[in-house]
Short mmCIF file of N, CA and C in Angstrom, two decimals:
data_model
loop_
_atom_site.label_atom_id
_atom_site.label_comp_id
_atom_site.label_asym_id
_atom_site.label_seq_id
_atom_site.Cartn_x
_atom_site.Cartn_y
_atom_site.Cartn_z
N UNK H 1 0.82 -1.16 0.00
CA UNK H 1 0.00 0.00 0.00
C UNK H 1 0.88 1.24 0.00
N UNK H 2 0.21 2.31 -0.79
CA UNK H 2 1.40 3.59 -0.90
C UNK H 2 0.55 4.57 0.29
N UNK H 3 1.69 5.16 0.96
CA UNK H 3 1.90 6.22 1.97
C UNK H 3 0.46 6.64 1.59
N UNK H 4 0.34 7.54 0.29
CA UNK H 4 -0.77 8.66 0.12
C UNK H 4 -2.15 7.86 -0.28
N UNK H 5 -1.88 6.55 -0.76
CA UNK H 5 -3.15 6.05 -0.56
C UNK H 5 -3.61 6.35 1.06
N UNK H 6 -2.72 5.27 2.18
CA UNK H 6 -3.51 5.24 3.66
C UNK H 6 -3.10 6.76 4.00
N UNK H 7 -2.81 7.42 3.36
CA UNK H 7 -3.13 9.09 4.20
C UNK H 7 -4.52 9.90 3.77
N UNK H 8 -4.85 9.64 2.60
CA UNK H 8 -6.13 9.54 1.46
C UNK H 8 -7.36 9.54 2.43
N UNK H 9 -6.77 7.90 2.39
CA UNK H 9 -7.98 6.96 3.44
C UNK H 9 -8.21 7.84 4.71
N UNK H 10 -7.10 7.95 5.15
CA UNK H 10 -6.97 8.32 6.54
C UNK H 10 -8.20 9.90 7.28
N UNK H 11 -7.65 10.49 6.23
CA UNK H 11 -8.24 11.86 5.49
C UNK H 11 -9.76 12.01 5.59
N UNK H 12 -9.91 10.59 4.64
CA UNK H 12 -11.74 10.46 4.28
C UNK H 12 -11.96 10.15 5.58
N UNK H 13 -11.73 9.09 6.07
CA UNK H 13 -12.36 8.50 7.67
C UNK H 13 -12.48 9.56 8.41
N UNK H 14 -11.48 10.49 8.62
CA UNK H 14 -11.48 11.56 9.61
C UNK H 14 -12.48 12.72 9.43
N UNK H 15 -12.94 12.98 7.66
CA UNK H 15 -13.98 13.70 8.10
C UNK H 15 -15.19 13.31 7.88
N UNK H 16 -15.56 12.12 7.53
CA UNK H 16 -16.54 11.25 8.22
C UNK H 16 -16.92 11.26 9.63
N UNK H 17 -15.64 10.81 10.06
CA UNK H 17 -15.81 10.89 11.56
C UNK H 17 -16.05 12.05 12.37
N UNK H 18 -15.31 13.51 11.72
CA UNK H 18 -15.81 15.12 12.19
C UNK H 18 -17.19 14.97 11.54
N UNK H 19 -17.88 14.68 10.67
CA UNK H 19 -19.26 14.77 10.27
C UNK H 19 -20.26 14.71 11.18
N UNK H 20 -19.69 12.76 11.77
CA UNK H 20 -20.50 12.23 12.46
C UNK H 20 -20.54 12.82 13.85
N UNK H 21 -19.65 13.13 14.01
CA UNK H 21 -19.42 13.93 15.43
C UNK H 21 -20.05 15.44 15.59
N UNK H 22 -19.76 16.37 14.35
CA UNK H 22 -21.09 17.03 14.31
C UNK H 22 -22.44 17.05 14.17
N UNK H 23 -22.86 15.90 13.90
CA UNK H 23 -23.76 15.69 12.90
C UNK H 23 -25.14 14.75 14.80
N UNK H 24 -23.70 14.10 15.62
CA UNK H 24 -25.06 13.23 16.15
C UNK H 24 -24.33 13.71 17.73
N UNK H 25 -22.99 13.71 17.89
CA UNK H 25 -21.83 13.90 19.00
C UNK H 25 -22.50 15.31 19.37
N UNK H 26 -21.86 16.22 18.24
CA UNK H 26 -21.89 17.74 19.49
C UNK H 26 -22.83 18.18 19.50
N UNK H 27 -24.16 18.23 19.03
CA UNK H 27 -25.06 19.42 19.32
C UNK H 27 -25.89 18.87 20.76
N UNK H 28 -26.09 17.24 21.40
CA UNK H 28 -26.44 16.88 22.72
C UNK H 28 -25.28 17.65 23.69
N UNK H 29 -23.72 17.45 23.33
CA UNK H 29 -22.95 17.99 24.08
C UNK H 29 -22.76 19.18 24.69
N UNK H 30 -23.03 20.32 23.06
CA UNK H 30 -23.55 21.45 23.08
C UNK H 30 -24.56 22.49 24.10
N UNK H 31 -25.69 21.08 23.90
CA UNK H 31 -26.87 21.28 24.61
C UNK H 31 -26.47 20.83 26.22
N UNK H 32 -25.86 20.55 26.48
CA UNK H 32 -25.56 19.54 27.99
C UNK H 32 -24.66 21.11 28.23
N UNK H 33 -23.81 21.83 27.79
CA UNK H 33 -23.13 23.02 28.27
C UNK H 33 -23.53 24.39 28.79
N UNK H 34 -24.91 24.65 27.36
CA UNK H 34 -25.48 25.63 27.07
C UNK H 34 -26.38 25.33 28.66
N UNK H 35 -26.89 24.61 28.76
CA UNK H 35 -27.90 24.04 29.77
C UNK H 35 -27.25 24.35 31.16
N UNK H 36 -26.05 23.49 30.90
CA UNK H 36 -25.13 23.80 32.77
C UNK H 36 -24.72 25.43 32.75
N UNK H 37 -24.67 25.87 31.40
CA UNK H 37 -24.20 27.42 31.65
C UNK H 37 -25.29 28.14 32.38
N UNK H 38 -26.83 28.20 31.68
CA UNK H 38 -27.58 28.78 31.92
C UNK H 38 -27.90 28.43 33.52
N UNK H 39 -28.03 26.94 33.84
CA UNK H 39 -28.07 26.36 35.44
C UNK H 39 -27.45 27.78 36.28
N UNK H 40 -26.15 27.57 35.79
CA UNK H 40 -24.87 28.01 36.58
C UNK H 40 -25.32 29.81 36.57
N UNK H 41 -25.79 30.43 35.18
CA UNK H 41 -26.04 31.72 35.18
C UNK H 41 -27.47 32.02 36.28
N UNK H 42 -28.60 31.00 36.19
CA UNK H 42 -29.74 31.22 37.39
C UNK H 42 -29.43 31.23 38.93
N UNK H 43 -28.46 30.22 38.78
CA UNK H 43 -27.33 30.12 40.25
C UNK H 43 -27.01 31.72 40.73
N UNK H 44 -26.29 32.25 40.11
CA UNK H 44 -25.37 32.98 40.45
C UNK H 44 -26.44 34.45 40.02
N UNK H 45 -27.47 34.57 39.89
CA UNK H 45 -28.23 35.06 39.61
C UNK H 45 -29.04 35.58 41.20
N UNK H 46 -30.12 34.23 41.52
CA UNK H 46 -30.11 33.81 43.13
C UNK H 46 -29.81 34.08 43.70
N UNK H 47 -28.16 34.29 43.57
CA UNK H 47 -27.46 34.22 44.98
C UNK H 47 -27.15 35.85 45.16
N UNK H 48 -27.17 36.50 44.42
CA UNK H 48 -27.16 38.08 44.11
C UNK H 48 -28.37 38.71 44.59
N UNK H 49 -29.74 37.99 44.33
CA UNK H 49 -30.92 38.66 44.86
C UNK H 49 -31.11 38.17 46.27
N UNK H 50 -30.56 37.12 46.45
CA UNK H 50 -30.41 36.38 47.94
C UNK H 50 -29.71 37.08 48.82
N UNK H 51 -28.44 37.45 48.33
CA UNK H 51 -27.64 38.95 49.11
C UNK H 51 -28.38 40.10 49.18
N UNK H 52 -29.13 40.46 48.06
CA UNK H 52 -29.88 41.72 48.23
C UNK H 52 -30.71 41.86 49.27
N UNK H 53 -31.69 40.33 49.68
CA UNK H 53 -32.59 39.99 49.97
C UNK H 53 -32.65 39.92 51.23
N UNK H 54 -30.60 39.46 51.71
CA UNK H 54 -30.27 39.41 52.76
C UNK H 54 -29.98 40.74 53.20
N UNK H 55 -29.52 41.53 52.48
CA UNK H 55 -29.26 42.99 53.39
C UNK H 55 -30.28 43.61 53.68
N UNK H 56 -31.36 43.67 52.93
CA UNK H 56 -32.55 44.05 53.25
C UNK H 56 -33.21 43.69 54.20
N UNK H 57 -33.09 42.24 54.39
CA UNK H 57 -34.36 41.72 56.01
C UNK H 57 -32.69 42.11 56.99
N UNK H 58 -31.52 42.04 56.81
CA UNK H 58 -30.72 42.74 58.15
C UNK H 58 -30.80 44.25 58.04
N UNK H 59 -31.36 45.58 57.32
CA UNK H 59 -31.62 46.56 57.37
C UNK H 59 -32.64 46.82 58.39
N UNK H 60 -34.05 45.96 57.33
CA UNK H 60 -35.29 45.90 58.10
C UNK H 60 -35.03 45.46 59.67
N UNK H 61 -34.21 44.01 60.10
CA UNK H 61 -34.18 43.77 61.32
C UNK H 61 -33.65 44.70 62.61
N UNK H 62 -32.13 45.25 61.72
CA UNK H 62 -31.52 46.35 62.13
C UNK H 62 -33.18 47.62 62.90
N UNK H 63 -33.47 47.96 61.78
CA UNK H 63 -34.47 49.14 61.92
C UNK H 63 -35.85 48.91 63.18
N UNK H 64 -36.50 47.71 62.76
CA UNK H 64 -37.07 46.97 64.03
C UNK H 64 -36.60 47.07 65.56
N UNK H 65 -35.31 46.61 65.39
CA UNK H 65 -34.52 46.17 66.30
C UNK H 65 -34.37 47.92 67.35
N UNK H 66 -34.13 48.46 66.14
CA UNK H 66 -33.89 50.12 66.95
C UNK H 66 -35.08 50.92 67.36
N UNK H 67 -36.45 50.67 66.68
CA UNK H 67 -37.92 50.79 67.06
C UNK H 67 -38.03 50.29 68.21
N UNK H 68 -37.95 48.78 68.25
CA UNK H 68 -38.15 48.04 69.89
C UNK H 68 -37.69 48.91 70.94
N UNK H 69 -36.29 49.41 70.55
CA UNK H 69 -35.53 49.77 71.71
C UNK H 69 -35.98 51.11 72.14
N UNK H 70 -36.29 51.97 71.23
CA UNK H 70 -36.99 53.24 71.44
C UNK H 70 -38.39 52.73 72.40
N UNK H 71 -38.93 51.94 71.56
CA UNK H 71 -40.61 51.78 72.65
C UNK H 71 -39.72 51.38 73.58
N UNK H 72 -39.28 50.49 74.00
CA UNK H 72 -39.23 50.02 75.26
C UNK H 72 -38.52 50.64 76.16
N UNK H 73 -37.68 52.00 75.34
CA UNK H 73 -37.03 53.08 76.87
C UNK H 73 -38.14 54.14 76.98
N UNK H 74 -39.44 54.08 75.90
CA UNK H 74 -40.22 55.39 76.51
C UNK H 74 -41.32 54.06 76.96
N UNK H 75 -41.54 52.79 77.00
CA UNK H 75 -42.35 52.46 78.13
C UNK H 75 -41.42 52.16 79.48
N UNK H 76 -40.33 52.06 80.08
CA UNK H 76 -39.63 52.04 80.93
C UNK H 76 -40.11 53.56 81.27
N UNK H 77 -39.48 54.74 80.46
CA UNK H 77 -39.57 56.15 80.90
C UNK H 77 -41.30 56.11 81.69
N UNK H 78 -42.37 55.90 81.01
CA UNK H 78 -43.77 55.60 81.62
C UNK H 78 -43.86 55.11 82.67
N UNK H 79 -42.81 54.11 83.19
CA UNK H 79 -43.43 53.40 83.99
C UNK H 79 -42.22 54.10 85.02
N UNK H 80 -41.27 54.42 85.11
CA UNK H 80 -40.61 55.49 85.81
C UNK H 80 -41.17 56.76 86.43
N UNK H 81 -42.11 57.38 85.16
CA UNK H 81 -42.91 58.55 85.55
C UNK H 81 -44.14 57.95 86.36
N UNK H 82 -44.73 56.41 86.32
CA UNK H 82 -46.17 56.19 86.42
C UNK H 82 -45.16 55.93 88.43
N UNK H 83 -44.56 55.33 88.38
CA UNK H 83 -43.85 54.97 89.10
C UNK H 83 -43.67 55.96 90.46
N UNK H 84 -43.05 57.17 89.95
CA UNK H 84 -42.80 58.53 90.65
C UNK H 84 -43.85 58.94 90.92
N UNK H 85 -44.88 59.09 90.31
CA UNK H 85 -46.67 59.36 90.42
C UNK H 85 -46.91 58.70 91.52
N UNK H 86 -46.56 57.47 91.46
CA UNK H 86 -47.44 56.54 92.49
C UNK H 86 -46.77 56.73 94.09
N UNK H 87 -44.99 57.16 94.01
CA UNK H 87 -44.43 57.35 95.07
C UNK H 87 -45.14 58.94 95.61
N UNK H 88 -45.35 59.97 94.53
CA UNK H 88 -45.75 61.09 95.19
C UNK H 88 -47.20 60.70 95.90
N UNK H 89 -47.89 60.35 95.52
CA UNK H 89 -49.21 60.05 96.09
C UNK H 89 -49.30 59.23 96.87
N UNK H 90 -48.77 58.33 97.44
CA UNK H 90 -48.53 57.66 99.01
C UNK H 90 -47.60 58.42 99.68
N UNK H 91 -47.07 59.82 99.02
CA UNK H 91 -46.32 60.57 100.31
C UNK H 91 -47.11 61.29 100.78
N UNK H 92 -47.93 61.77 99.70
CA UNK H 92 -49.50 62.81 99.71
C UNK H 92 -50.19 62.08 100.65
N UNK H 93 -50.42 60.84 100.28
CA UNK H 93 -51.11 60.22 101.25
C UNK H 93 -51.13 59.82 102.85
N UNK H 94 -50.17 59.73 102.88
CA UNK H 94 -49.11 59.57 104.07
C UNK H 94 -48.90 60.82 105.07
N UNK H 95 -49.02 61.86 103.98
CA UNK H 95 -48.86 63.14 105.17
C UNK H 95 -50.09 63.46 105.23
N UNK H 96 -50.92 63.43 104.65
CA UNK H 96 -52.47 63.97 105.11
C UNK H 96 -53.31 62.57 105.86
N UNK H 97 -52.50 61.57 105.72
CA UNK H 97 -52.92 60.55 107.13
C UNK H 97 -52.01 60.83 108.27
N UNK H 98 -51.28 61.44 108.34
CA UNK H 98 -50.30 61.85 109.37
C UNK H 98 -50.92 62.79 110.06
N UNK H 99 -50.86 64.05 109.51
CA UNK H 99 -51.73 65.06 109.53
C UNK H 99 -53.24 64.55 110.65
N UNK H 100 -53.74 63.67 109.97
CA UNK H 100 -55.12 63.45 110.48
C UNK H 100 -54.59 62.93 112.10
N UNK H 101 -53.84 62.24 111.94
CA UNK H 101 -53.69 61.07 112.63
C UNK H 101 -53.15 62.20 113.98
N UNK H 102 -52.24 63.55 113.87
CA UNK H 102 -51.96 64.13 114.64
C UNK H 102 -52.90 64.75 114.81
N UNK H 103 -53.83 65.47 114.16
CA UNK H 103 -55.09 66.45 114.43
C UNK H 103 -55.90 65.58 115.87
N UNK H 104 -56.21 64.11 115.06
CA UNK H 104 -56.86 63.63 116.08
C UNK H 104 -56.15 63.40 117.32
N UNK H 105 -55.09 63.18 117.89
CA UNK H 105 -53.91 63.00 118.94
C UNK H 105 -54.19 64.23 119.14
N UNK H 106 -54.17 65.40 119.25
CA UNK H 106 -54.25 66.84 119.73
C UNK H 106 -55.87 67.12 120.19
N UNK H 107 -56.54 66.47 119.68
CA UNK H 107 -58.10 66.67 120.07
C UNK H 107 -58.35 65.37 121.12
N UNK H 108 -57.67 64.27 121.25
CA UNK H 108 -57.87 63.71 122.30
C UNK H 108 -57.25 64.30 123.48
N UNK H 109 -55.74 64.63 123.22
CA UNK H 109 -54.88 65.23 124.27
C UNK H 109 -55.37 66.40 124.65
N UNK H 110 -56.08 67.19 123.67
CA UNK H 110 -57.18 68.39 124.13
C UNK H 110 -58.49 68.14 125.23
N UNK H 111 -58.87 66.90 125.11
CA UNK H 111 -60.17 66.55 125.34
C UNK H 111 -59.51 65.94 126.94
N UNK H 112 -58.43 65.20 127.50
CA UNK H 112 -58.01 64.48 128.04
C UNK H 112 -57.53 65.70 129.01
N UNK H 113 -56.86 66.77 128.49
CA UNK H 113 -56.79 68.08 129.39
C UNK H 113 -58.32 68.81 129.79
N UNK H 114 -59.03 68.65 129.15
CA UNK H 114 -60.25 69.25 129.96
C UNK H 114 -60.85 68.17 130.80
N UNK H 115 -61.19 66.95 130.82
CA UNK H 115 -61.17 66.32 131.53
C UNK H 115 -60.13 66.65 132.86
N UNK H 116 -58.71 66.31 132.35
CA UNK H 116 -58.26 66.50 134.05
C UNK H 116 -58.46 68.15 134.41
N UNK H 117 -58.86 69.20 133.80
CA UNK H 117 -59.20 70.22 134.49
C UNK H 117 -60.57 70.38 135.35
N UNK H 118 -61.56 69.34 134.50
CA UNK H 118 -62.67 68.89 135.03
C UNK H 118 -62.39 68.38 136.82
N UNK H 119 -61.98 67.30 136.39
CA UNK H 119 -61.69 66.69 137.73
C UNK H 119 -60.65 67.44 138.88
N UNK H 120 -59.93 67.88 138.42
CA UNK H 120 -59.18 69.06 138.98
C UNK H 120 -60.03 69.88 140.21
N UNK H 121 -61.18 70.63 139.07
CA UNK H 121 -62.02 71.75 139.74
C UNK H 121 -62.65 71.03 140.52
N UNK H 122 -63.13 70.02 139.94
CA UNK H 122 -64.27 69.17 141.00
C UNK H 122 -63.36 68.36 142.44
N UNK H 123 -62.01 68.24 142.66
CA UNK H 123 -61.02 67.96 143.32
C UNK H 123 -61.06 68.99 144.25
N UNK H 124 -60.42 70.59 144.01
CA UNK H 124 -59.95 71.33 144.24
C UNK H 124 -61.92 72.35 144.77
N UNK H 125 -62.56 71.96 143.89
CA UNK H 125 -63.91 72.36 145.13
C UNK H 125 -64.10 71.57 146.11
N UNK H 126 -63.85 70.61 146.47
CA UNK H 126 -64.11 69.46 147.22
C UNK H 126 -63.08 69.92 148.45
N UNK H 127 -62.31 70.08 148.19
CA UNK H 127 -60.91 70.80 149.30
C UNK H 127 -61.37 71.87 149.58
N UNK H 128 -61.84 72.80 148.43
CA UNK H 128 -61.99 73.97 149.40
C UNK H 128 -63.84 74.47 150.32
N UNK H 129 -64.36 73.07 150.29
CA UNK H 129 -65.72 72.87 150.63
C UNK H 129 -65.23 72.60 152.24
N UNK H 130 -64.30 71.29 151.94
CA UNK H 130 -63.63 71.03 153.76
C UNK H 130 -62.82 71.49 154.25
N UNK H 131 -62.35 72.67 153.59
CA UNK H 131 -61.54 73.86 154.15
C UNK H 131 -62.48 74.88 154.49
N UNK H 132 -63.62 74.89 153.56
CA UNK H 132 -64.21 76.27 154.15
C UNK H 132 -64.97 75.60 155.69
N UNK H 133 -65.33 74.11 155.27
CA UNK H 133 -66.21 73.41 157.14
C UNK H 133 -65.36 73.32 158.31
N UNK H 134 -63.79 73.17 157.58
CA UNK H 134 -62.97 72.92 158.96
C UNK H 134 -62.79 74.76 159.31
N UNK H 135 -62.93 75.35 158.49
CA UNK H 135 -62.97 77.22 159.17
C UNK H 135 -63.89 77.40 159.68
N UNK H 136 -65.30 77.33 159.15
CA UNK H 136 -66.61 77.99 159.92
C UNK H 136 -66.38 76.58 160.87
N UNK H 137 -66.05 75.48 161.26
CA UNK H 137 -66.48 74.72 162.27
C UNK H 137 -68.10 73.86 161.84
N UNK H 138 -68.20 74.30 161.16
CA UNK H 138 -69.85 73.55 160.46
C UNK H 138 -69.66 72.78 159.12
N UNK H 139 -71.13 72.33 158.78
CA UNK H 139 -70.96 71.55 157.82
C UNK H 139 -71.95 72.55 156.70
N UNK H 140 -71.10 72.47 155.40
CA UNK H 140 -71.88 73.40 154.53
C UNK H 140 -72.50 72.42 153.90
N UNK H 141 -73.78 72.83 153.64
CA UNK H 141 -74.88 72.58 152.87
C UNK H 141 -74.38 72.26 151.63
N UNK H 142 -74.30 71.15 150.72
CA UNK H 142 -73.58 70.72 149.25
C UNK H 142 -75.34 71.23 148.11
N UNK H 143 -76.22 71.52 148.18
CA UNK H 143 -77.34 71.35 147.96
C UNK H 143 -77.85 72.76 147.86
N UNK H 144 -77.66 73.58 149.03
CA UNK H 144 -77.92 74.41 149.26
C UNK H 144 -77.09 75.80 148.41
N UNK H 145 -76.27 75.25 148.72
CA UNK H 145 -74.71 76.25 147.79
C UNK H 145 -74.54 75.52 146.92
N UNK H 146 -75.06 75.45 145.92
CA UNK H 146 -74.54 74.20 144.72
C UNK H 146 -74.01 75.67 143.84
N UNK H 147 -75.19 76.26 143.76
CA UNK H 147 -75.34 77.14 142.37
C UNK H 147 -73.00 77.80 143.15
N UNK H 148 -73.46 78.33 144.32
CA UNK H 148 -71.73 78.98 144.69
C UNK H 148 -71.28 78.04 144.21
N UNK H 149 -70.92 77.15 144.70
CA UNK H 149 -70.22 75.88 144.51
C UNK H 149 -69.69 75.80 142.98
N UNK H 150 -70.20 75.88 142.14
CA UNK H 150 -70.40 75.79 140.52
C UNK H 150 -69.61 76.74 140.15
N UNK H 151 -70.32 77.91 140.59
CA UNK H 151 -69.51 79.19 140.51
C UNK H 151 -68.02 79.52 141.01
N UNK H 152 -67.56 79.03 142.07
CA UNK H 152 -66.25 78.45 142.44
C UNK H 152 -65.87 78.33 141.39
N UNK H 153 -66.00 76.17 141.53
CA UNK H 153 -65.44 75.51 140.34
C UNK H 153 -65.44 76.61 138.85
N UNK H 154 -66.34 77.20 138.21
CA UNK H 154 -65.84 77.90 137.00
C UNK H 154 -64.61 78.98 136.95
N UNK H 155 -64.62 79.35 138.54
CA UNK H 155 -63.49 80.15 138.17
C UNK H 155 -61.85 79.92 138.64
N UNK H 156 -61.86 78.60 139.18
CA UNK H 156 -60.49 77.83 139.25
C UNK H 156 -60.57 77.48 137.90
#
């Protein structure tokens, strides 16, 4: 066999074989690339709106997060002020039960001094009833001298 015959041959087979390989080989292969490209381009696509998606709910959470904290130092502040409210008004309360509580202590201790001035006068007429019997030597009439007697006592 001569050289350029099997190089000939060689030649034909080979683009037979590029034929067949275009013809049945690459356009599934083609398709199997085009396919993983596009996969790979929706991928990476995803993952871009997924970052977006992610900075956004950590913005939003961020922003939430700083709302909460605001309400919850002006309901603390509320309950600080409701708080101070409630301490002023059991002091309010406290001194005008104090208050009472001394008013009434001064009107008993008032009442408790006329009493012992009561008994006092009625003491101190009684002495000077058996001071005035042991002077005259007689017995004074309690009945008779009531109205003096009275009159005394009012003016000790």
């Amino acid at each position: 066999m001569n050289i350029n015959a099997t190089l000939l041959g060689q030649v034909i087979w080979f683009a037979l074989f590029v034929w067949f390989c275009m013809k049945f080989v690459w356009p599934p292969i083609i398709g199997a690339l085009t396919e993983r490209k596009q996969k790979i381009a929706d991928g990476l696509n995803a993952a871009d709106r997924a970052a977006r998606d992610l900075e956004l709910a950590q913005a939003k959470a961020s922003s939430n997060l700083h709302e909460a904290k605001e309400k919850a130092a002006e309901i603390i502040e509320a309950a600080n002020r409701r708080a101070n409210q409630i301490l002023d008004e059991a002091k309010a309360n406290a001194k005008a039960e104090g208050d009472r509580l001394v008013a009434k202590a001064q009107a008993e201790i008032e009442q408790e001094i006329n009493q012992a001035r009561e008994q006092l006068r009625k003491e101190v007429s009684a002495l000077a009833l058996q001071g005035a019997e042991q002077v005259l030597g007689a017995e004074v009439n309690r009945d008779a001298h009531k109205q003096l007697l009275e009159q005394l006592a009012a003016e000790l």
